[in-house]
Coordinates of C-alpha atoms and ligand atoms in Angstrom, one line a residue:
M1 CA 0.4 -68.9 117.0
V2 CA 1.1 -66.2 114.8
V3 CA 3.9 -66.6 112.4
G4 CA 5.3 -64.8 109.5
G5 CA 6.9 -65.6 106.0
W6 CA 6.8 -64.9 102.4
V7 CA 4.4 -67.9 100.0
R8 CA 7.2 -70.1 97.6
T9 CA 3.8 -71.9 96.3
G10 CA 0.6 -71.4 97.1
R11 CA -2.3 -74.6 95.5
E12 CA -6.0 -73.8 95.8
Q13 CA -7.9 -77.4 96.0
G14 CA -11.2 -79.0 96.9
K15 CA -12.9 -76.9 94.1
G16 CA -11.9 -73.5 95.8
S17 CA -13.0 -74.2 99.1
F18 CA -9.5 -74.7 100.7
A19 CA -6.1 -73.5 100.5
F20 CA -2.0 -75.0 100.3
L21 CA 0.6 -72.5 101.3
E22 CA 4.2 -73.4 101.6
L23 CA 6.2 -70.9 103.5
N24 CA 8.7 -70.1 103.9
D25 CA 10.6 -67.0 106.6
G26 CA 13.9 -67.5 106.1
S27 CA 15.0 -69.3 109.5
C28 CA 15.7 -72.6 107.6
L29 CA 15.4 -74.0 104.4
A30 CA 11.3 -76.6 105.1
N31 CA 9.0 -74.6 104.3
L32 CA 6.3 -74.4 106.5
Q33 CA 2.8 -76.0 105.5
V34 CA -0.4 -74.1 106.1
I35 CA -3.4 -75.4 105.5
V36 CA -6.1 -71.7 105.0
D37 CA -10.3 -72.7 103.9
A38 CA -12.0 -70.1 102.0
A39 CA -13.7 -68.8 104.7
V40 CA -11.2 -67.2 106.4
H41 CA -9.0 -64.9 103.0
P42 CA -10.3 -65.1 100.4
L43 CA -7.1 -67.4 99.0
A44 CA -6.4 -65.3 95.8
Q45 CA -4.6 -62.5 96.9
L46 CA -2.6 -64.9 99.4
T47 CA -1.9 -68.2 96.7
P48 CA 0.5 -66.6 94.4
T49 CA 4.2 -67.1 95.1
G50 CA 5.9 -64.1 96.4
T51 CA 3.3 -62.7 98.8
C52 CA 4.1 -61.9 102.1
V53 CA 1.5 -63.2 105.1
V54 CA 1.4 -62.7 108.8
I55 CA -1.2 -66.0 110.2
E56 CA -2.4 -66.7 113.0
G57 CA -2.8 -70.3 113.8
V58 CA -3.1 -74.2 115.4
L59 CA -0.7 -76.0 114.4
K60 CA -1.0 -79.2 113.7
R61 CA 1.6 -82.6 113.5
P62 CA 1.0 -85.6 111.8
P63 CA -0.9 -88.8 113.5
E64 CA 2.0 -91.4 115.0
G65 CA 3.9 -92.9 112.3
V66 CA 2.3 -90.6 109.4
K67 CA 4.6 -89.5 107.6
Q68 CA 4.7 -86.0 106.9
S69 CA 5.8 -83.1 107.8
L70 CA 3.8 -80.6 111.1
E71 CA 1.2 -78.3 109.6
L72 CA -0.8 -74.3 110.8
R73 CA -4.3 -74.1 110.7
A74 CA -5.0 -71.2 109.3
E75 CA -7.8 -69.0 111.5
R76 CA -7.1 -65.1 110.8
I77 CA -4.9 -63.6 108.1
L78 CA -3.3 -60.6 109.9
E79 CA -1.8 -58.3 106.8
V80 CA -1.2 -59.3 102.8
G81 CA 1.6 -58.2 100.8
P82 CA 0.1 -59.0 97.9
C83 CA 2.4 -60.3 95.2
D84 CA 0.9 -60.0 91.3
P85 CA 2.0 -63.3 89.6
G86 CA 2.5 -61.6 85.9
K87 CA 5.7 -59.5 87.5
Y88 CA 7.3 -61.2 90.5
P89 CA 10.5 -61.8 89.1
L90 CA 11.4 -65.1 90.8
P91 CA 8.2 -68.1 89.7
K92 CA 9.3 -71.0 91.7
T93 CA 10.9 -72.9 88.5
R94 CA 14.6 -73.3 89.0
L95 CA 16.4 -70.3 88.6
T96 CA 20.6 -70.0 87.4
L97 CA 22.1 -68.6 89.6
E98 CA 23.6 -66.8 86.7
F99 CA 19.7 -65.3 85.7
L100 CA 19.5 -64.7 90.2
R101 CA 23.0 -62.3 89.6
D102 CA 19.7 -59.4 87.8
W103 CA 18.2 -59.6 90.9
V104 CA 20.6 -59.5 94.0
H105 CA 17.1 -57.5 95.5
L106 CA 15.1 -60.2 95.4
R107 CA 17.7 -63.2 95.0
A108 CA 18.3 -63.9 99.0
R109 CA 14.9 -66.0 99.2
T110 CA 15.3 -68.4 97.0
N111 CA 16.9 -71.9 98.7
T112 CA 20.5 -71.6 97.6
I113 CA 21.5 -67.6 98.3
S114 CA 19.2 -68.4 101.7
A115 CA 21.4 -71.2 102.4
V116 CA 24.6 -69.3 101.5
A117 CA 23.6 -66.3 103.4
R118 CA 22.9 -68.2 107.1
I119 CA 26.9 -70.6 105.4
R120 CA 27.7 -67.3 105.5
D121 CA 26.2 -66.1 109.4
E122 CA 27.9 -68.7 110.5
L123 CA 31.4 -68.7 109.6
A124 CA 30.9 -65.3 110.2
Y125 CA 30.7 -66.3 113.9
A126 CA 33.0 -69.2 113.9
T127 CA 35.8 -66.7 112.7
H128 CA 34.9 -64.5 115.3
T129 CA 35.2 -67.3 118.6
F130 CA 38.1 -69.6 117.2
F131 CA 40.3 -66.6 117.8
R132 CA 38.8 -65.5 121.2
E133 CA 38.9 -68.9 122.4
N134 CA 42.3 -68.7 121.1
G135 CA 43.1 -65.0 123.2
F136 CA 42.9 -63.6 120.2
R137 CA 41.2 -59.6 120.2
Y138 CA 39.3 -58.1 117.4
I139 CA 40.9 -55.1 116.2
H140 CA 38.5 -52.5 113.3
T141 CA 40.8 -51.0 110.8
P142 CA 40.5 -48.5 108.9
I143 CA 38.3 -48.3 105.5
I144 CA 40.4 -45.3 103.9
T145 CA 44.3 -45.4 104.6
T146 CA 47.4 -44.0 102.1
S147 CA 49.8 -46.8 102.7
D148 CA 49.5 -49.7 100.2
C149 CA 49.3 -52.4 102.3
E150 CA 50.6 -54.8 99.2
G151 CA 52.9 -52.8 96.8
A152 CA 50.8 -53.5 93.4
G153 CA 49.0 -49.9 93.4
E154 CA 45.9 -52.0 92.9
M155 CA 43.8 -49.2 95.2
F156 CA 40.8 -47.0 94.7
Q157 CA 41.6 -43.5 94.7
V158 CA 39.3 -41.0 97.4
T159 CA 37.9 -38.5 96.5
T160 CA 35.4 -35.9 97.8
L161 CA 32.9 -34.5 95.0
F162 CA 31.6 -30.7 95.8
S163 CA 28.5 -29.8 94.0
D164 CA 28.5 -25.3 94.5
A165 CA 31.5 -23.3 94.1
E166 CA 30.3 -21.9 97.6
K167 CA 31.8 -25.2 99.3
V168 CA 34.2 -25.3 97.2
E169 CA 35.3 -21.7 97.4
K170 CA 35.7 -22.4 101.0
E171 CA 37.6 -25.8 101.1
L172 CA 39.7 -24.5 99.1
K173 CA 39.9 -21.1 101.7
E174 CA 40.8 -23.1 104.8
N175 CA 43.1 -25.6 103.2
P176 CA 44.3 -23.4 99.6
P177 CA 45.4 -25.0 96.8
P178 CA 49.5 -24.1 96.4
S179 CA 50.1 -21.9 94.3
E180 CA 53.4 -22.4 90.8
S181 CA 56.0 -20.9 93.4
D182 CA 55.3 -24.2 95.6
I183 CA 55.6 -26.1 92.6
E184 CA 58.9 -24.9 91.2
S185 CA 60.4 -25.1 95.4
A186 CA 59.4 -28.6 95.7
K187 CA 61.2 -29.5 91.9
L188 CA 63.9 -27.6 92.6
I189 CA 64.7 -30.1 96.3
V190 CA 63.6 -33.4 94.3
K191 CA 66.7 -31.6 91.9
E192 CA 69.3 -31.2 94.6
K193 CA 68.5 -34.5 96.5
G194 CA 68.3 -36.0 92.8
E195 CA 71.8 -34.7 92.6
A196 CA 72.7 -35.4 96.4
V197 CA 72.1 -39.1 95.9
A198 CA 74.6 -39.0 92.4
H199 CA 76.7 -37.1 93.9
L200 CA 77.4 -40.0 97.2
K201 CA 76.8 -42.7 94.6
S202 CA 80.2 -41.6 92.7
I203 CA 82.1 -41.0 95.6
K204 CA 81.1 -44.4 96.4
A205 CA 79.3 -43.8 100.3
S206 CA 79.2 -46.1 102.2
K207 CA 75.7 -47.4 101.8
S208 CA 73.8 -46.4 104.6
E209 CA 74.9 -42.9 103.6
I210 CA 73.4 -43.5 100.1
T211 CA 70.1 -45.8 101.4
A212 CA 69.4 -42.3 103.5
S213 CA 69.9 -38.8 100.9
V214 CA 67.7 -41.8 98.6
T215 CA 64.9 -41.5 101.3
E216 CA 64.9 -38.2 101.4
L217 CA 64.9 -37.7 97.2
T218 CA 61.7 -39.9 97.6
K219 CA 60.3 -37.6 100.1
A220 CA 60.9 -34.3 98.2
K221 CA 59.6 -36.3 95.7
E222 CA 55.8 -37.9 97.0
N223 CA 55.6 -33.9 98.4
L224 CA 56.2 -32.5 95.2
S225 CA 53.2 -35.3 93.5
R226 CA 51.2 -34.4 96.3
L227 CA 51.1 -30.6 95.6
E228 CA 50.5 -30.8 91.8
E229 CA 48.0 -33.4 92.4
R230 CA 46.7 -30.6 94.3
F231 CA 47.2 -27.5 91.8
K232 CA 44.7 -29.5 89.7
L233 CA 41.4 -28.7 91.1
K234 CA 39.1 -31.5 88.8
P235 CA 36.8 -29.7 87.7
G236 CA 33.9 -32.8 87.8
I237 CA 31.4 -34.1 86.1
P238 CA 28.5 -31.5 85.7
Q239 CA 25.6 -31.6 87.4
K240 CA 22.1 -32.0 86.3
D241 CA 20.8 -28.7 87.1
G242 CA 24.0 -27.3 86.0
K243 CA 26.3 -26.7 88.6
T244 CA 30.2 -27.7 88.1
D245 CA 31.2 -30.8 90.8
Y246 CA 34.6 -30.1 91.9
A247 CA 36.8 -33.1 93.1
L248 CA 39.0 -33.1 96.1
D249 CA 41.6 -35.8 96.6
F250 CA 40.5 -36.4 100.8
F251 CA 41.0 -33.9 102.1
G252 CA 43.9 -32.4 100.1
R253 CA 45.6 -36.0 100.4
Q254 CA 46.3 -39.3 98.3
A255 CA 43.9 -41.4 100.1
F256 CA 42.5 -44.5 98.6
L257 CA 40.5 -47.4 99.0
T258 CA 41.9 -50.3 101.9
V259 CA 43.5 -53.1 100.2
S260 CA 44.4 -55.3 103.7
G261 CA 44.1 -54.1 106.7
Q262 CA 47.2 -55.7 108.1
L263 CA 49.3 -53.4 108.2
Q264 CA 47.2 -50.9 111.1
V265 CA 46.3 -54.3 112.3
E266 CA 50.3 -55.2 113.4
T267 CA 50.6 -51.9 115.3
Y268 CA 47.6 -53.9 117.4
A269 CA 50.0 -57.2 117.7
C270 CA 52.7 -55.0 118.1
A271 CA 51.2 -53.6 122.4
L272 CA 48.3 -56.3 122.7
G273 CA 49.8 -59.8 121.8
N274 CA 47.5 -61.7 118.8
V275 CA 44.7 -60.2 117.5
Y276 CA 43.1 -59.8 114.6
T277 CA 40.6 -57.9 112.2
F278 CA 38.1 -59.2 109.8
G279 CA 36.6 -56.3 107.3
P280 CA 35.8 -55.0 103.7
T281 CA 38.8 -54.8 101.6
F282 CA 39.1 -53.3 98.0
R283 CA 41.0 -54.7 94.7
A284 CA 41.3 -52.8 92.0
E285 CA 42.2 -55.4 89.5
H286 CA 40.0 -55.6 86.2
S287 CA 38.5 -59.0 86.4
H288 CA 36.4 -60.6 85.6
T289 CA 37.5 -64.0 86.7
S290 CA 34.5 -66.3 89.1
R291 CA 37.9 -65.4 92.0
H292 CA 38.1 -62.6 92.0
L293 CA 35.3 -59.4 93.4
A294 CA 36.9 -55.3 93.6
E295 CA 35.5 -56.0 97.3
F296 CA 35.9 -58.3 99.0
W297 CA 36.2 -59.5 103.0
M298 CA 39.0 -60.5 105.0
V299 CA 40.2 -62.5 108.2
E300 CA 43.4 -60.8 109.1
P301 CA 44.7 -62.5 112.0
E302 CA 48.2 -60.4 113.9
I303 CA 50.3 -62.9 116.2
A304 CA 53.4 -61.8 118.2
F305 CA 56.4 -63.8 119.2
A306 CA 56.0 -65.9 116.6
N307 CA 57.4 -67.1 113.5
L308 CA 56.9 -68.6 110.2
E309 CA 55.6 -72.3 111.5
D310 CA 53.2 -71.1 114.7
D311 CA 51.9 -68.8 111.9
M312 CA 51.1 -72.0 109.2
N313 CA 49.5 -74.1 112.8
Y314 CA 47.4 -70.9 112.7
A315 CA 46.3 -71.0 109.9
E316 CA 45.9 -74.5 109.5
S317 CA 43.5 -74.6 112.8
Y318 CA 41.5 -72.2 112.2
V319 CA 40.6 -74.0 108.7
K320 CA 40.5 -76.5 110.6
F321 CA 37.9 -74.5 112.9
L322 CA 36.1 -72.9 110.2
C323 CA 34.9 -76.7 109.0
Q324 CA 34.1 -78.6 111.6
W325 CA 32.0 -75.0 112.9
L326 CA 30.2 -75.6 109.5
L327 CA 28.9 -79.5 109.9
D328 CA 28.1 -78.7 113.6
H329 CA 25.8 -75.8 112.9
S330 CA 24.9 -75.5 109.4
L331 CA 24.1 -79.7 107.7
E332 CA 21.6 -78.9 106.8
D333 CA 22.2 -76.6 104.8
M334 CA 25.2 -78.3 104.4
E335 CA 23.3 -81.4 102.4
F336 CA 21.3 -79.2 100.1
M337 CA 24.6 -77.9 98.6
A338 CA 26.1 -81.6 98.4
K339 CA 22.7 -82.9 97.2
N340 CA 22.6 -79.2 94.4
Y341 CA 26.1 -78.2 93.9
D342 CA 29.0 -81.1 94.6
K343 CA 28.0 -84.4 95.9
T344 CA 31.9 -83.9 96.9
A345 CA 31.0 -81.2 99.5
I346 CA 30.2 -82.6 102.9
E347 CA 33.2 -85.3 102.9
R348 CA 35.8 -82.3 102.1
L349 CA 34.8 -80.5 104.7
K350 CA 34.9 -83.9 107.0
L351 CA 38.5 -84.2 105.4
V352 CA 39.8 -81.3 105.6
A353 CA 38.6 -81.0 110.4
S354 CA 40.7 -83.6 110.5
S355 CA 44.1 -85.1 108.8
P356 CA 46.9 -83.0 108.9
F357 CA 47.9 -79.9 105.6
V358 CA 50.4 -81.2 103.4
R359 CA 53.3 -78.6 103.4
I360 CA 55.9 -78.3 101.4
S361 CA 58.3 -75.5 99.8
Y362 CA 58.8 -73.5 97.0
T363 CA 60.9 -75.0 95.4
K364 CA 59.8 -78.9 96.1
A365 CA 56.6 -77.9 95.1
V366 CA 58.5 -76.1 91.5
E367 CA 59.8 -79.7 91.1
L368 CA 57.3 -81.3 91.8
L369 CA 55.0 -79.4 88.9
E370 CA 57.9 -79.8 87.3
N371 CA 57.0 -83.4 85.0
V372 CA 53.5 -82.4 85.1
T373 CA 52.7 -82.6 82.0
D374 CA 48.7 -83.0 81.9
K375 CA 47.3 -79.2 79.7
K376 CA 43.2 -79.9 81.1
F377 CA 45.3 -78.1 84.3
E378 CA 46.1 -74.5 84.0
N379 CA 46.7 -73.8 87.3
P380 CA 49.0 -75.7 88.4
V381 CA 48.4 -75.3 91.8
S382 CA 44.9 -77.4 91.1
Y383 CA 47.8 -79.8 90.5
L384 CA 49.4 -79.8 93.5
T385 CA 45.9 -80.3 95.6
E386 CA 43.7 -82.1 92.9
V387 CA 45.7 -84.7 91.8
I388 CA 49.1 -85.2 94.0
F389 CA 48.3 -84.5 97.1
K390 CA 44.0 -84.3 97.4
K391 CA 43.8 -81.8 100.5
P392 CA 45.0 -78.6 101.5
V393 CA 48.7 -77.9 100.8
I394 CA 50.9 -75.3 101.9
V395 CA 53.5 -73.4 100.8
Y396 CA 56.7 -71.6 102.3
N397 CA 59.8 -70.1 101.8
Y398 CA 58.4 -68.7 98.2
P399 CA 61.3 -66.3 96.2
K400 CA 61.7 -62.9 97.1
G401 CA 61.1 -61.4 94.0
I402 CA 57.4 -62.7 93.7
K403 CA 56.0 -61.2 97.5
A404 CA 55.4 -58.2 99.3
F405 CA 58.2 -55.8 101.3
Y406 CA 57.0 -56.0 104.7
M407 CA 57.8 -60.1 105.0
R408 CA 60.6 -61.8 106.3
L409 CA 64.0 -61.9 104.6
N410 CA 65.2 -66.0 104.8
D411 CA 68.7 -67.1 106.3
D412 CA 69.3 -68.3 101.8
G413 CA 68.9 -63.9 101.1
K414 CA 67.1 -65.0 98.8
T415 CA 63.5 -66.5 100.1
V416 CA 60.8 -64.9 102.1
A417 CA 59.7 -67.1 105.0
A418 CA 55.5 -66.7 103.2
M419 CA 53.5 -69.0 103.1
D420 CA 50.0 -69.8 100.8
V421 CA 47.2 -72.2 102.2
L422 CA 46.1 -73.7 99.1
V423 CA 42.7 -76.0 98.7
P424 CA 42.0 -78.5 96.4
K425 CA 38.7 -76.2 93.0
V426 CA 40.3 -72.2 95.1
G427 CA 43.5 -72.5 95.2
E428 CA 44.8 -69.7 97.4
L429 CA 42.6 -69.8 100.1
I430 CA 45.1 -68.2 102.5
G431 CA 48.6 -66.2 102.5
G432 CA 50.2 -64.5 105.2
S433 CA 54.4 -64.8 106.7
Q434 CA 56.1 -63.8 109.2
R435 CA 57.1 -60.3 109.3
E436 CA 59.9 -58.2 108.4
E437 CA 61.2 -57.4 112.6
R438 CA 64.4 -56.1 111.8
L439 CA 64.4 -52.1 111.1
D440 CA 67.2 -52.0 108.1
V441 CA 67.0 -55.0 106.3
L442 CA 62.6 -53.8 106.1
Q443 CA 64.3 -50.5 104.7
Q444 CA 65.6 -52.0 102.5
R445 CA 63.0 -54.0 101.3
I446 CA 61.2 -51.1 100.9
L447 CA 63.9 -48.9 98.4
D448 CA 64.4 -52.4 96.0
S449 CA 60.1 -52.6 95.7
G450 CA 59.7 -48.8 94.1
L451 CA 58.0 -48.4 97.2
P452 CA 58.1 -44.3 98.2
I453 CA 59.7 -44.6 102.1
E454 CA 57.7 -41.9 103.6
P455 CA 53.7 -43.3 103.7
Y456 CA 55.6 -46.4 105.5
E457 CA 57.4 -44.4 107.9
W458 CA 55.2 -45.1 110.8
Y459 CA 55.5 -48.8 110.2
L460 CA 59.3 -48.7 110.2
E461 CA 59.0 -46.6 113.8
L462 CA 57.6 -50.6 114.8
R463 CA 60.6 -51.4 114.4
R464 CA 62.8 -48.9 115.6
Y465 CA 60.9 -49.0 119.1
G466 CA 60.9 -52.1 120.7
T467 CA 60.7 -54.5 117.5
V468 CA 59.3 -58.1 118.0
K469 CA 59.2 -61.1 115.6
H470 CA 55.4 -62.2 114.4
C471 CA 53.1 -62.9 111.9
G472 CA 50.4 -63.1 110.3
F473 CA 47.9 -64.5 107.7
G474 CA 45.1 -62.9 105.4
L475 CA 42.2 -65.3 105.1
G476 CA 39.4 -64.1 101.5
F477 CA 36.3 -65.2 103.5
E478 CA 34.5 -65.4 100.3
R479 CA 36.5 -68.7 99.1
M480 CA 36.0 -69.4 102.2
I481 CA 32.4 -69.6 101.4
L482 CA 33.5 -70.9 98.0
F483 CA 35.5 -74.2 99.1
A484 CA 32.9 -75.6 101.9
T485 CA 29.6 -74.6 99.3
G486 CA 31.0 -76.2 97.0
L487 CA 29.3 -73.2 94.4
D488 CA 31.7 -72.4 90.9
N489 CA 31.3 -68.3 91.6
I490 CA 32.1 -65.5 93.7
R491 CA 29.5 -63.3 93.8
D492 CA 27.1 -65.9 94.5
V493 CA 28.4 -66.0 97.8
I494 CA 28.7 -62.3 98.8
P495 CA 25.1 -60.3 99.2
F496 CA 26.0 -57.0 96.8
P497 CA 29.1 -58.8 94.3
R498 CA 30.9 -55.6 93.7
Y499 CA 32.7 -56.4 89.8
P500 CA 33.6 -54.0 86.6
G501 CA 30.6 -52.5 86.2
R502 CA 28.7 -53.9 89.0
A503 CA 28.7 -51.4 92.4
D504 CA 24.7 -50.5 92.1
L505 CA 22.8 -51.3 94.7
Ligands
LIG1 N1 47.5 -59.7 106.7 C1 47.8 -60.6 105.1 O1 48.4 -61.6 105.3 C2 46.8 -61.2 104.8 C3 47.7 -60.0 103.1 N2 48.2 -58.5 103.4 C4 47.2 -60.3 101.7 O2 46.7 -58.9 101.6 O3 46.8 -60.7 100.9

């Protein structure tokens, strides 16, 4: 048989007459022991850690009763990718995860990072399996968008870079920037619309008239800022060759990297029924914590003809399914994580897979936490999941002021039909809600949140034409991996972590 892999350790024996190689090909944690005779190949070239080899040989089973694993006797070395032992940055000594973050291009050769990669792959496969088994369709939502789903303004802007003047000229000819007089007239419209709003307010006009007029004002302001933005063509970073880069907005419009696929996937839920999206999302928060990334993956189902209760039921069954999947498909890697990082990892998966989550209202949760004086828990959420209940907790019905505009207003007029799934160690794993399906209420919520109406016009149309009760949630994929593996830092569970100062490779 032929095997290929990388040498984890290699040692010459019998005064250099043969060598033992521990070979790993990344398919699992176990290494294959290979015996190479000095007559087959110069041993010194094969033994350094990190060397890649392709070997033809005969697999030998240990004799009955001998406690030893399979062994390959090399007959021919077909290929060698040499590795200089003096320079290889990942020697066989145990390396810290922090050290490995500086070697993202090589770190998958270690046991921990390769185990995490396999667990991550299993969770992705389990996700598709769960939704398919439950009748959901997978929808690809866009990466570039003009709408801010969370309304928090933590978005990365997309610009087009031109490195030569000729291209800029061409772009400008096809898509000319506004003139000063365009801007002046846009300013005038803003002024007029502003006066109209003030007038309607002063004569105490009806609420709907005022709302309509405020919408027009917002639109006019949007238009003005778009023109102004485009008017100042920003000369960019000068190139080495002396040419200047020009940065333009995304074909003349402000556009951003998506913070969530939710709004777009809702359009498909309102047509196909149950759907989900699963892709990268981006947040321009300047956080340096072990729980945040600038680029992370989210799983976002959207369920039609459904309310908050259905949402919580799906969220709970999905998380349970993921935990059971790992027990069934990744036990070896999970046992490795349990042994090296978190003794309770397997127990936790079993507990989550088999026992019901706690569900309490936000008000109840606040009451429970009011008496907590234990300073060890700076984050009250961990007190709920780690001390009071010791299992996942779903908190629902949050005050509207602290939640996004699209969440359905409850009958009390104060809370929204939102829910968060909180889990021990990680905190918030899932955030979701029943969506506001009433056109007038939604319009008002957008305005109250201080957001412009115009970018959400299409979203409002879903309510204008054949609105439907629906709900959905978003699971932070990396947080699920943290929760499962017991690792502490989110930068270790995504192949290429992006955070302030880190985007190379
Ligand atoms: N799809 C969701 O409900 C997730 C939500 N948009 C968030 O970003 O938290």
